[in-house]
Each structure stands twice: as C-alpha cells, then as structure tokens.
Coordinates of C-alpha atoms in Angstrom, one line a residue:
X1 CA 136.2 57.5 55.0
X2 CA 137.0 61.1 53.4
X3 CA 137.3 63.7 56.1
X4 CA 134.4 65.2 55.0
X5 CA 132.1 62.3 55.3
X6 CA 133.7 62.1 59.2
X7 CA 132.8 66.2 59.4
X8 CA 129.5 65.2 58.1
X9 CA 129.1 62.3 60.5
X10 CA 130.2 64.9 63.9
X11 CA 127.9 67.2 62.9
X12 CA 125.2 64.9 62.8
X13 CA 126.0 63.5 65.9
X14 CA 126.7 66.4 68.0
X15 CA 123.9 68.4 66.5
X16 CA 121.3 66.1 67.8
X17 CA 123.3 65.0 71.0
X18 CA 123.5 68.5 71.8
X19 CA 119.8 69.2 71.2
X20 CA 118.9 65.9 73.2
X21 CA 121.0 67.7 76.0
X22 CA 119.0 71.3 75.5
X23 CA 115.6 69.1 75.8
X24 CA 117.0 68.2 78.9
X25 CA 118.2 71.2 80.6
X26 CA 115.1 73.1 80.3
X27 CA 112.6 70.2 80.8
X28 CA 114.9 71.0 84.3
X29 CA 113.6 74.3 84.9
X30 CA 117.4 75.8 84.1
X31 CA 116.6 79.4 81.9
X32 CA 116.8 78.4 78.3
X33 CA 118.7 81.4 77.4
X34 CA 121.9 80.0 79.4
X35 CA 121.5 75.9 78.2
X36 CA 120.9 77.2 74.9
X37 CA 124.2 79.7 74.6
X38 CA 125.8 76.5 76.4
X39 CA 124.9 74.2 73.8
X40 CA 125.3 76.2 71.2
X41 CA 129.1 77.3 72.0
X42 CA 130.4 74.0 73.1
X43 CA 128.4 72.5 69.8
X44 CA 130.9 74.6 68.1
X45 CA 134.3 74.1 70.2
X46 CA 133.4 70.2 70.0
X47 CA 133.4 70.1 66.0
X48 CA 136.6 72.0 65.8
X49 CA 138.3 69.8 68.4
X50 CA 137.0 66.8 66.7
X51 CA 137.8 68.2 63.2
X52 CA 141.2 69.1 64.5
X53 CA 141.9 65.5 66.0
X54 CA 140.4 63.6 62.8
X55 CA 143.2 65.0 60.6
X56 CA 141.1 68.0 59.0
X57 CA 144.1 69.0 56.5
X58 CA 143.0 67.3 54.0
X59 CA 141.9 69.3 50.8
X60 CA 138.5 68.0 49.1
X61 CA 138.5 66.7 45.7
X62 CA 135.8 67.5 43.1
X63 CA 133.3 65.1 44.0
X64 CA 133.5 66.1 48.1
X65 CA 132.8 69.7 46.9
X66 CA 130.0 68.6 44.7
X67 CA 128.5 66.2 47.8
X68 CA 129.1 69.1 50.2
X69 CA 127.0 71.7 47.7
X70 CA 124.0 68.7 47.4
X71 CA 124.1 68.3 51.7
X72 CA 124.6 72.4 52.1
X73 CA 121.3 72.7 50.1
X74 CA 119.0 70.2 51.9
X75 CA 120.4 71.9 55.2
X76 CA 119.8 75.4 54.1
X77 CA 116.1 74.8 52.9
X78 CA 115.0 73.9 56.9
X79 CA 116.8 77.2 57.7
X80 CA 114.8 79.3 55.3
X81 CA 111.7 77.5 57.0
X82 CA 112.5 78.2 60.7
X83 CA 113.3 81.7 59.7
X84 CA 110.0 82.1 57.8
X85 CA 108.3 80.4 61.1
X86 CA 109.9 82.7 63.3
X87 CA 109.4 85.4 61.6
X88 CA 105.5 84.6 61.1
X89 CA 105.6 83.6 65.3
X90 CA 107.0 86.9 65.9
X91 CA 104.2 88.7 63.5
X92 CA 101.7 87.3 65.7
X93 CA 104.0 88.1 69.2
X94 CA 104.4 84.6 70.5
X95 CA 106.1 84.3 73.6
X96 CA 110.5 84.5 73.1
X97 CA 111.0 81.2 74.5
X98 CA 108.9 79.3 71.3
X99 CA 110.3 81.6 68.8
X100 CA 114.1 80.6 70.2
X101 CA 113.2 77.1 70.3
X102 CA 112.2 77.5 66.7
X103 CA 114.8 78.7 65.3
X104 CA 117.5 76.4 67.4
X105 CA 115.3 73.4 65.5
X106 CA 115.6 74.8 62.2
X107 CA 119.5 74.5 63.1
X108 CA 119.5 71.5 64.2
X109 CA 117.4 69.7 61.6
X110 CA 119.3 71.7 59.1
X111 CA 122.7 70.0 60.4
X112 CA 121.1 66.9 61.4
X113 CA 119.5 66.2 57.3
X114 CA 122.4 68.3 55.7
X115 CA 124.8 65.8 57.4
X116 CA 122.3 63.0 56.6
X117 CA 122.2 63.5 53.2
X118 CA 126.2 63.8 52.3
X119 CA 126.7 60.7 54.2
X120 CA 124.1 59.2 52.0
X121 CA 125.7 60.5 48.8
X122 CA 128.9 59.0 49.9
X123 CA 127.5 55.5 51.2
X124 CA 125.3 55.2 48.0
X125 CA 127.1 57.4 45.2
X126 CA 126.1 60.7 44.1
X127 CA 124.5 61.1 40.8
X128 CA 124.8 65.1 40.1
X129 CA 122.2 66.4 37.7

C-alpha cells in the first residue's frame, strides 16, 4: 500500500468517524458551533499525526499524482454543490444551524467519495482518459 492510498484510506475514515461523532454531540443538545470547531480541528491534528506515524516522506510517483487529480475532482464537485446549497439556503435566510450543517456535509462527503474513489483507482487500476 502507497502512502497515498493509506492518506486516502485516514481521510475516509476519520471524515465520517468524525461526522458520526458531530451527529452525536448535537443530537446531545451541546451548541453545534463548539462540536463542530471540535471536530473539525482534531479532524485535522488526527490526519497529520496519522500521516506523520504512517511514514508520510515518501514522494508520489506519476500514477499517485494522476489517482490523486481523478479522487481531488470527485471530491471537489460535492464542494461546489454544498456551496451552491448554502449559498441558495442563505438567499432564502434559513436558520445558521442548517446552512453550517450543509456545508460541514459537503466536506465530509467530499473527503468521504474523494477518498473512496482513489482507493478504488488503486484497488482496481486507473484507466486515465
């Protein structure tokens, strides 16, 4: 396993744990502005730590970069549709919390299928156009 499948694999894995966590925390009652920030930052210190520990040094070769590009563009579509969602929510002045909660999906389906589909492309070979 390359070390950017493994990168691909902790962001999948983290990115939902840590949203499964945020579910969590406000079906609680705790403010959603505090388990969000929460989950959000230690989302972020956990991949490095992670990244660190798994031997991150090593440098990608062609066909990483190419699966990385392919993964980055899946991802990055779900991001342009949470932002156009929120932005459409906040047209029509829905509440902060959905508008949030919105665009901490987008980011975590964007992660979650980004991930997704490098580890496919690595597990079933990657055709580039």
């Amino acid at each position: 396993m390359t070390t950017q499948e493994r990168r691909a694999w902790t962001l999948a894995v983290t990115s939902l744990i840590g949203y499964g966590v945020y579910l969590a925390l406000v079906a609680a009652d705790i403010s959603y502005v505090r388990a969000l920030l929460w989950i959000v930052g230690s989302g972020i210190v956990l991949n490095m730590v992670v990244d660190m520990l798994s031997g991150g040094a090593q440098k990608p070769d062609q066909r990483d970069r190419e699966i990385g590009r392919f993964g980055d563009h899946i991802g990055q579509s779900l991001v342009v549709a949470g932002a156009v969602t929120a932005m459409l929510m906040a047209m029509f002045e829905v509440r902060h919390f959905w508008i949030a909660n919105v665009i901490y999906l987008a980011f975590v389906l964007s992660a979650a299928l980004g991930s997704i589909a490098k580890i496919f492309a690595y597990r079933r070979g990657f055709h580039p156009w």
